[in-house]
Tab-separated table of C-alpha atoms in Angstrom:
chain	number	residue	atom	x	y	z
A	1	UNK	CA	55.941	134.457	-26.597
A	2	UNK	CA	59.232	134.320	-27.551
A	3	UNK	CA	59.877	133.267	-31.380
A	4	UNK	CA	62.184	130.336	-30.930
A	5	UNK	CA	63.972	129.103	-33.748
A	6	UNK	CA	63.248	125.716	-35.212
A	7	UNK	CA	58.779	126.446	-33.263
A	8	UNK	CA	58.129	124.973	-30.332
A	9	UNK	CA	57.777	127.301	-26.809
A	10	UNK	CA	61.152	127.602	-24.480
A	11	UNK	CA	60.571	127.057	-20.713
A	12	UNK	CA	59.312	130.089	-19.313
A	13	UNK	CA	56.368	130.878	-21.908
A	14	UNK	CA	53.241	130.046	-21.335
A	15	UNK	CA	53.236	126.155	-22.204
A	16	UNK	CA	52.274	123.446	-20.189
A	17	UNK	CA	52.901	120.226	-19.248
A	18	UNK	CA	51.032	117.302	-20.593
A	19	UNK	CA	49.080	116.235	-17.455
A	20	UNK	CA	45.643	114.297	-18.138
A	21	UNK	CA	43.351	114.616	-15.032
A	22	UNK	CA	45.350	115.589	-12.397
A	23	UNK	CA	44.347	117.129	-8.796
A	24	UNK	CA	44.334	121.589	-9.173
A	25	UNK	CA	46.955	122.088	-6.969
A	26	UNK	CA	49.186	119.627	-9.759
A	27	UNK	CA	48.238	122.325	-12.176
A	28	UNK	CA	49.643	124.804	-10.361
A	29	UNK	CA	53.036	123.047	-9.914
A	30	UNK	CA	53.464	122.935	-13.482
A	31	UNK	CA	52.705	125.926	-14.044
A	32	UNK	CA	55.467	127.754	-11.437
A	33	UNK	CA	57.968	125.021	-13.078
A	34	UNK	CA	57.800	125.511	-16.777
A	35	UNK	CA	58.388	129.101	-15.757
A	36	UNK	CA	60.898	128.396	-13.449
A	37	UNK	CA	59.777	130.534	-10.875
A	38	UNK	CA	61.698	128.574	-8.229
A	39	UNK	CA	59.637	130.805	-5.352
A	40	UNK	CA	56.300	129.853	-6.327
A	41	UNK	CA	57.230	125.963	-7.078
A	42	UNK	CA	58.445	125.483	-2.550
A	43	UNK	CA	55.797	127.819	-1.393
A	44	UNK	CA	52.821	125.396	-3.656
A	45	UNK	CA	55.058	122.362	-2.369
A	46	UNK	CA	54.981	123.578	0.963
A	47	UNK	CA	51.334	124.717	0.735
A	48	UNK	CA	50.368	121.052	-0.494
A	49	UNK	CA	52.517	119.419	2.562
A	50	UNK	CA	50.646	121.300	4.886
A	51	UNK	CA	47.287	120.199	3.797
A	52	UNK	CA	47.875	117.030	2.246
A	53	UNK	CA	50.767	116.250	3.585
A	54	UNK	CA	53.426	114.089	2.597
A	55	UNK	CA	52.608	111.133	1.191
A	56	UNK	CA	49.676	112.180	-0.986
A	57	UNK	CA	51.787	115.634	-1.996
A	58	UNK	CA	53.936	112.810	-3.873
A	59	UNK	CA	51.973	110.573	-5.292
A	60	UNK	CA	49.001	112.484	-6.939
A	61	UNK	CA	50.946	116.051	-6.712
A	62	UNK	CA	54.440	115.730	-7.338
A	63	UNK	CA	54.876	112.423	-9.393
A	64	UNK	CA	52.597	113.633	-11.720
A	65	UNK	CA	53.707	116.723	-12.204
A	66	UNK	CA	57.582	114.868	-12.244
A	67	UNK	CA	56.558	112.839	-15.020
A	68	UNK	CA	54.993	115.277	-17.248
A	69	UNK	CA	58.183	117.250	-17.581
A	70	UNK	CA	59.920	113.635	-18.628
A	71	UNK	CA	57.802	113.083	-21.287
A	72	UNK	CA	58.217	116.775	-22.361
A	73	UNK	CA	62.028	116.965	-22.058
A	74	UNK	CA	62.199	112.924	-24.075
A	75	UNK	CA	59.893	114.319	-26.611
A	76	UNK	CA	61.743	117.785	-27.171
A	77	UNK	CA	65.003	116.412	-26.956
A	78	UNK	CA	67.383	119.167	-24.454
A	79	UNK	CA	64.952	121.708	-23.698
A	80	UNK	CA	62.864	121.293	-20.483
A	81	UNK	CA	65.355	119.190	-19.000
A	82	UNK	CA	65.868	122.645	-16.545
A	83	UNK	CA	62.151	122.263	-15.434
A	84	UNK	CA	62.411	118.660	-14.465
A	85	UNK	CA	66.259	119.416	-12.916
A	86	UNK	CA	64.335	122.611	-11.063
A	87	UNK	CA	61.833	120.717	-10.388
A	88	UNK	CA	63.563	117.642	-8.884
A	89	UNK	CA	66.215	119.610	-7.217
A	90	UNK	CA	63.376	121.368	-5.335
A	91	UNK	CA	61.108	118.192	-4.768
A	92	UNK	CA	64.982	116.701	-2.576
A	93	UNK	CA	65.848	119.472	-0.397
A	94	UNK	CA	61.432	119.896	0.629
A	95	UNK	CA	61.323	115.662	1.170
A	96	UNK	CA	64.893	116.375	2.689
A	97	UNK	CA	63.668	118.754	5.781
A	98	UNK	CA	60.347	118.598	8.326
A	99	UNK	CA	58.008	117.516	8.199
A	100	UNK	CA	59.223	114.452	4.890
A	101	UNK	CA	62.111	113.393	6.015
A	102	UNK	CA	61.331	110.540	7.734
A	103	UNK	CA	58.476	109.630	5.297
A	104	UNK	CA	60.697	109.675	2.686
A	105	UNK	CA	63.214	108.286	4.227
A	106	UNK	CA	61.496	105.726	5.230
A	107	UNK	CA	59.793	105.563	1.681
A	108	UNK	CA	63.592	105.183	-0.100
A	109	UNK	CA	64.328	102.995	2.160
A	110	UNK	CA	61.263	100.923	0.717
A	111	UNK	CA	61.923	101.616	-3.210
A	112	UNK	CA	65.099	100.012	-2.658
A	113	UNK	CA	64.607	96.805	-1.147
A	114	UNK	CA	61.919	96.297	-3.431
A	115	UNK	CA	63.788	96.303	-6.463
């Protein structure tokens, strides 16, 4: 682990996100995201979507990981923003392509109408 001025660990070290009780796929996604390993994140997203479908992946794998990244960023100041940005960007890109595009469009419309 690289030493960091002021203590703590930088993204890319062996730090993890505070996930609580979640699916094993969520933990793998969080580890890859903290390592800033975009290729691994994409591979994990693709496998999860293929195995479980878009809705379950969003609700049980992506959302908990994004929430944990946001909580970590909020408590760590400026650190970890790149973790949240990488995950958000890759998720959005993946959900705007097949097979999730139709599901994502419908989900986004329902979210906007219900607010």
